[in-house]
Coordinates of C-alpha atoms in Angstrom, one line a residue:
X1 CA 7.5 -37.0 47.5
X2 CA 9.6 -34.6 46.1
X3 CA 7.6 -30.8 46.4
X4 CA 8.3 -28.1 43.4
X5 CA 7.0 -24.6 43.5
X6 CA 4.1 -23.8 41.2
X7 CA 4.9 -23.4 37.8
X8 CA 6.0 -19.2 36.7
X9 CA 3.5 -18.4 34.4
X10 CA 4.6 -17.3 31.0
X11 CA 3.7 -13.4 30.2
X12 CA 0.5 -12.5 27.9
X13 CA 1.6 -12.7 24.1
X14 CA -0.7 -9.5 23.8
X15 CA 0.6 -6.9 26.0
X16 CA 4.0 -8.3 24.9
X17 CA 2.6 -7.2 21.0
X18 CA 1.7 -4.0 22.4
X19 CA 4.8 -3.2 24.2
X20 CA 6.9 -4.1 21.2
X21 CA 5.0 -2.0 18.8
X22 CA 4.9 0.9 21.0
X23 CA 8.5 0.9 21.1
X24 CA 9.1 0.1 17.9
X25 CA 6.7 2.5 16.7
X26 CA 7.6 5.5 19.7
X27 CA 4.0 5.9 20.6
X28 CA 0.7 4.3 21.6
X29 CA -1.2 5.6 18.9
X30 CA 0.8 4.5 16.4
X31 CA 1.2 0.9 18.3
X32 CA -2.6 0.9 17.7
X33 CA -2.8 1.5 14.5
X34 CA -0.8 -0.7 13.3
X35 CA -2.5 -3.4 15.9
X36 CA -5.7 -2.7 14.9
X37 CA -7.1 -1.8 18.2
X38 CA -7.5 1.5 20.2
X39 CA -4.8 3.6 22.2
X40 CA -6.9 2.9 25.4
X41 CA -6.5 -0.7 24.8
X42 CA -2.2 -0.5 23.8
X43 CA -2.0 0.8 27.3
X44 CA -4.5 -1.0 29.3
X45 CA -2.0 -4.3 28.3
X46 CA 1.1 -2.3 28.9
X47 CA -0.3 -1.2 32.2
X48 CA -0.9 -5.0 32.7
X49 CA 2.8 -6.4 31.3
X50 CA 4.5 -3.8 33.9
X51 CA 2.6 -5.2 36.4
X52 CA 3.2 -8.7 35.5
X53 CA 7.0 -8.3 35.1
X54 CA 6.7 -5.4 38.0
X55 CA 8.8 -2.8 36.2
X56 CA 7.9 0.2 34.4
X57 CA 8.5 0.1 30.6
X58 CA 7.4 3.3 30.0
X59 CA 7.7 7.4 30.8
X60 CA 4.5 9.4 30.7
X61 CA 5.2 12.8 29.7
X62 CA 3.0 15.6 28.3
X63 CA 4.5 14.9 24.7
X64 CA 4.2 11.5 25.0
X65 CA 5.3 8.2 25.8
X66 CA 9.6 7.4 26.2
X67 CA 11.5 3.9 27.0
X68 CA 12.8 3.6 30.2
X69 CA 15.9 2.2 30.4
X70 CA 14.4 -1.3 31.5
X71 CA 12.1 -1.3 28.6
X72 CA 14.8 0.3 26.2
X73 CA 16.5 -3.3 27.0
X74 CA 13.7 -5.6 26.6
X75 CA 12.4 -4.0 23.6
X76 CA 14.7 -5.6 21.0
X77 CA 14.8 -8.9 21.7
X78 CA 10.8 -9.0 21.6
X79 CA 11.4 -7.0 17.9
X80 CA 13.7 -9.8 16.6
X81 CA 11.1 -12.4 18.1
X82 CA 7.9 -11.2 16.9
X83 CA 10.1 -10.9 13.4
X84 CA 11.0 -14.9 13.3
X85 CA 7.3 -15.5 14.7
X86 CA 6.1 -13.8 11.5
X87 CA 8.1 -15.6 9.8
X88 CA 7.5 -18.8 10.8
X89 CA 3.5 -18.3 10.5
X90 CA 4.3 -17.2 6.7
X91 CA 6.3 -20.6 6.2
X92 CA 3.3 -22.3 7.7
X93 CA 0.5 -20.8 5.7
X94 CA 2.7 -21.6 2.2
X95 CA 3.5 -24.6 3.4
X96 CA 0.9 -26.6 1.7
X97 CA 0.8 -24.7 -1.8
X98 CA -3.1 -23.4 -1.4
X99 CA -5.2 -21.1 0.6
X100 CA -5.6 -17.6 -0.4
X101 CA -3.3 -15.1 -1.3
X102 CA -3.5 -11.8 0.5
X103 CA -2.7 -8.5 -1.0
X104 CA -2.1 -5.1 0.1
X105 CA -2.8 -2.7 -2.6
X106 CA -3.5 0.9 -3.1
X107 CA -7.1 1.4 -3.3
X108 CA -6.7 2.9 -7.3
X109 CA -4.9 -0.3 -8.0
X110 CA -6.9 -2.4 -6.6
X111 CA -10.3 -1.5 -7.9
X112 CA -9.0 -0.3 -11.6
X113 CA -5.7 -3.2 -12.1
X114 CA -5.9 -6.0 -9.6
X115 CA -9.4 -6.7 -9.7
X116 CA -10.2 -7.1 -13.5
X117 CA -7.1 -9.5 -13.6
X118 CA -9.0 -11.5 -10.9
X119 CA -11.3 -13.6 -12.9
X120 CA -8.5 -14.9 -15.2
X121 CA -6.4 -15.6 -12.8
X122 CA -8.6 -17.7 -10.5
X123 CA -9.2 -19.6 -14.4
X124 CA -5.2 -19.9 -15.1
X125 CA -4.3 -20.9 -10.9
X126 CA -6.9 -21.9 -9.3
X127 CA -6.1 -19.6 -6.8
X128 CA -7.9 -17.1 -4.5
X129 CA -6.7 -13.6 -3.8
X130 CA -8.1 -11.6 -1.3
X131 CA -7.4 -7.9 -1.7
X132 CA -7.6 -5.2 1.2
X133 CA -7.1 -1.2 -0.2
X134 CA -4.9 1.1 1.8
X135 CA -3.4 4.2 1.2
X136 CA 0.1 3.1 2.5
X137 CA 2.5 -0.1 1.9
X138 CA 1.6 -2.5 5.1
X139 CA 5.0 -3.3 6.9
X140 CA 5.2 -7.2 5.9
X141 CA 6.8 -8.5 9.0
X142 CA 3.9 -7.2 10.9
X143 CA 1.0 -7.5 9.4
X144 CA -0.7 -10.9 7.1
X145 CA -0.1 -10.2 3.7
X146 CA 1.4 -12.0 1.3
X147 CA 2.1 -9.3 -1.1
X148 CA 1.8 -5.4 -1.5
X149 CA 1.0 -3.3 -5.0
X150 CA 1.9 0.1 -5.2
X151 CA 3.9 2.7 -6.9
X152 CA 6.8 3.5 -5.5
X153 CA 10.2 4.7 -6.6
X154 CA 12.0 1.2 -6.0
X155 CA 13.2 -0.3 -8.7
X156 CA 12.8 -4.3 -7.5
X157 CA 9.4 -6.1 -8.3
X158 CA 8.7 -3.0 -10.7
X159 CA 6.1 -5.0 -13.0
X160 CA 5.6 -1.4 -15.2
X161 CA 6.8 2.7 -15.7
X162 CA 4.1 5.2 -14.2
X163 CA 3.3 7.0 -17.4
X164 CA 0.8 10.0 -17.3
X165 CA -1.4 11.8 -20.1
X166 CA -4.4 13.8 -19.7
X167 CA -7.3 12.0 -20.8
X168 CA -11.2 12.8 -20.6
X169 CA -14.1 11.9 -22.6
X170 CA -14.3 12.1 -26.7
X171 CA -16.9 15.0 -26.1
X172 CA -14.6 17.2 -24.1
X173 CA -11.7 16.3 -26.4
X174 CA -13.2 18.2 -29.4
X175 CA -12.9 21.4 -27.2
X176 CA -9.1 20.9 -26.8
X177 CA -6.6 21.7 -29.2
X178 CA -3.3 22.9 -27.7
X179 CA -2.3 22.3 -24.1
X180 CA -3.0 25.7 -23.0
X181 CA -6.7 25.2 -23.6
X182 CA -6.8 23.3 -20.2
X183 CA -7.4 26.5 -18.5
X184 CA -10.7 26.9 -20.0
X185 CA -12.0 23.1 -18.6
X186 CA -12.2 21.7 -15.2
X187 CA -9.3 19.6 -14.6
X188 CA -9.8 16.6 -11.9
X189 CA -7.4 15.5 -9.4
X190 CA -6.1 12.8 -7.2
X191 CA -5.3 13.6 -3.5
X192 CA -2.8 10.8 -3.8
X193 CA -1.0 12.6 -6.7
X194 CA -0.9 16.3 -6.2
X195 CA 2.1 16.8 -8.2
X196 CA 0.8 14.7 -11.4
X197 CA -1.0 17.5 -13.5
X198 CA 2.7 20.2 -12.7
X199 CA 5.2 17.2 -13.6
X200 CA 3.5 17.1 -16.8
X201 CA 2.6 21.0 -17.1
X202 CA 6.6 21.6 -17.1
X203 CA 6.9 19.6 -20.1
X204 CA 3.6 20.2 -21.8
X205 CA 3.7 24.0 -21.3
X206 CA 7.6 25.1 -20.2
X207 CA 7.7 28.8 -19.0
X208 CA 4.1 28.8 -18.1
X209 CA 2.1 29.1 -15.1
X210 CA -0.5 26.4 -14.6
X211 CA -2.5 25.3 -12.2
X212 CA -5.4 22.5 -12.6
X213 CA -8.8 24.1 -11.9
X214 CA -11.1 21.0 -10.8
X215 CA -12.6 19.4 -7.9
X216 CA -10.6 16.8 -6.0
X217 CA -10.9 13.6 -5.4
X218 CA -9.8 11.5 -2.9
X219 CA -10.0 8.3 -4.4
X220 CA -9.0 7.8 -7.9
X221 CA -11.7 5.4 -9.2
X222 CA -14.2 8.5 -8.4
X223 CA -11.6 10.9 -10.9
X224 CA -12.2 8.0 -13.9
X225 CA -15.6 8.0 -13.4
X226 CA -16.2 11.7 -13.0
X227 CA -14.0 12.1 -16.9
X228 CA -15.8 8.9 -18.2
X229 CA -19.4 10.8 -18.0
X230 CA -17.6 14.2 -19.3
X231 CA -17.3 15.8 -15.8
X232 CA -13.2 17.0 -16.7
X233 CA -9.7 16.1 -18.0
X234 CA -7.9 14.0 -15.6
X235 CA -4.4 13.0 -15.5
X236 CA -4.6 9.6 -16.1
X237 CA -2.1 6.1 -15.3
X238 CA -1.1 4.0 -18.1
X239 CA -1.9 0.9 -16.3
X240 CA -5.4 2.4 -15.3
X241 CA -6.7 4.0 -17.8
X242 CA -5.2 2.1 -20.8
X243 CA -8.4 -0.5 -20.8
X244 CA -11.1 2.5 -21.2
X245 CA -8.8 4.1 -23.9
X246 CA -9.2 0.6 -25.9
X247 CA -12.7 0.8 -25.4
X248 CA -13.2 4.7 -26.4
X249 CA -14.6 5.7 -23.4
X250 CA -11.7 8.1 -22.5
X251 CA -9.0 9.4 -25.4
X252 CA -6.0 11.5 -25.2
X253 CA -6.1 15.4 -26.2
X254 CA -2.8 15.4 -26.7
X255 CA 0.1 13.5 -27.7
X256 CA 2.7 14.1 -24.8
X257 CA 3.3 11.5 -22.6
X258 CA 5.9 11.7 -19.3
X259 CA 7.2 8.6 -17.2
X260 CA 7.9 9.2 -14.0
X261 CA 10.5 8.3 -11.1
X262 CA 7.8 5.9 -9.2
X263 CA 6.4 2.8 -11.1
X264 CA 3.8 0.1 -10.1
X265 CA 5.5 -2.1 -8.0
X266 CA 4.6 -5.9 -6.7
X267 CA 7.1 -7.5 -3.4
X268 CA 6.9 -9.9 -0.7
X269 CA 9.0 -10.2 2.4
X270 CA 8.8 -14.2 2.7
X271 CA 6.8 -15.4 -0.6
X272 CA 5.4 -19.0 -0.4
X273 CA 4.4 -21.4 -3.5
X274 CA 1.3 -19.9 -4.2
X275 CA 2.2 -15.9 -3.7
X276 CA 4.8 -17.0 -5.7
X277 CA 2.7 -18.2 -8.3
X278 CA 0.3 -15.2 -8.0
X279 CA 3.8 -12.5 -8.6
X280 CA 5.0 -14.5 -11.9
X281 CA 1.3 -14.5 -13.1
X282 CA 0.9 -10.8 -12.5
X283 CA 4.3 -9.7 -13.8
X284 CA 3.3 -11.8 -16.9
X285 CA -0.2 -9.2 -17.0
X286 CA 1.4 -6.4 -16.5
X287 CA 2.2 -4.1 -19.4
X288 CA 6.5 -4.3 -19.3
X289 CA 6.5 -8.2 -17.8
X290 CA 9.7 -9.1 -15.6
X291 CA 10.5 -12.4 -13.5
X292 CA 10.4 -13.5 -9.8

């Protein structure tokens, strides 16, 4: 009876995620913010991987964490596996056609253009969309989304320009009659766009100084609302404000409008049938439709 030595067992596929996106990444922090999990735990499964493999993958310094020259080697042939992993799970889920779409969207689009659209498109696909808000693009070969809305300067998937205006309520408007009047009303900002309010100052108002006077917000649902009830003149988005300036609740002082670099953009790394669906309907929504 022929006698074979036990069976190697095959390393942990967490520790291996952590050790890939701590190198990927440079850092443990990062690595566990991207994971979803806390530093302590990134290196509690490192700790355990170097034990496993019985090598140390990593440098401890005062500044931080660096590669050893074992770990410098290992490290990207887990990045191209964990890549075609991804992949793979992504052909899986749109295999069959259904499920639910997931997107990554800036909060402001989320809340004030993605999730009107939401009702009419469940009625047009029969689909579901599930939408999680984040201040940054998600990196697509890492994390489960299907698709990401934001602005950005990219040109492909751009579904519209990012055209700004002031606008505020028709109460405040009366009070406003030449661009320079702004400096006798609180202006309202975005701590996403801090550069909104002088991109169109320069045109507005060339040669002068200006800076908006106004509390800040840090999300940009909470600046509509604030101009909707008459609290100041905000800087408003085409594609989210254009629905309350059909209905009255905000209007335009002023006539001057500026497109920017950036526009509202909609990608996928590895779209399936139904993501795929979900883009063209969107694009179709959107105010300057284009194709997938």
């Amino acid at each position: 009876m022929p006698v074979a030595p036990p069976r190697p067992r095959d390393l942990p596929l967490g520790p291996l995620r952590a050790f890939e996106a701590a190198a990927r990444l440079g850092g443990f922090k990062a690595a566990a913010e991207e994971l979803g999990v806390t530093p302590g735990a990134v290196t509690a499964q490192i700790k355990a991987l170097e034990a496993a493999v019985g090598v140390r993958l990593f440098d401890r310094t005062a500044r931080g964490v660096r590669l050893t020259a074992e770990g410098a080697r290992a490290a990207p042939g887990l990045t191209a596996a964990f890549d075609r992993l991804r992949a793979a799970m992504q052909d899986l889920r749109g295999a069959g056609g259904q499920g639910v779409v997931h997107v990554a969207a800036l909060p402001s689009l989320a809340q004030l253009w993605l999730s009107p659209r939401l009702p009419a498109l469940h009625r047009a696909l029969g689909v579901t969309v599930s939408i999680t808000a984040v201040e940054a693009p998600p990196n697509l070969k890492r994390q489960p989304y299907d698709l990401c809305l934001f602005y950005g300067p990219e040109p492909q998937g751009r579904l519209a320009d990012d055209v700004i205006f002031p606008v505020c309520a028709p109460g405040l408007a009366a009070r406003l009659s030449a661009p320079e009047d702004l400096a006798g009303v609180p202006c309202l900002s975005d701590s996403t766009w801090t550069g909104d309010w002088d991109a169109w100052a320069a045109l507005a108002m060339p040669g002068r100084a200006f800076t908006p006077r106004g509390p800040v917000f840090s999300l940009y649902a909470l600046a509509v609302e604030a101009a909707v009830n008459g609290g100041g003149v905000l800087m408003g988005h085409a594609a989210l404000v254009e629905p309350l300036l059909a209905k009255g609740a905000l209007v335009e002082p002023f006539a001057l409008r500026v497109t920017l670099p950036r526009g509202l953009r909609l990608w996928a790394s590895r779209p399936g049938p139904t993501a795929r669906r979900v883009m063209r309907w969107l694009a179709q929504e959107a105010p300057r439709g284009i194709g997938f």
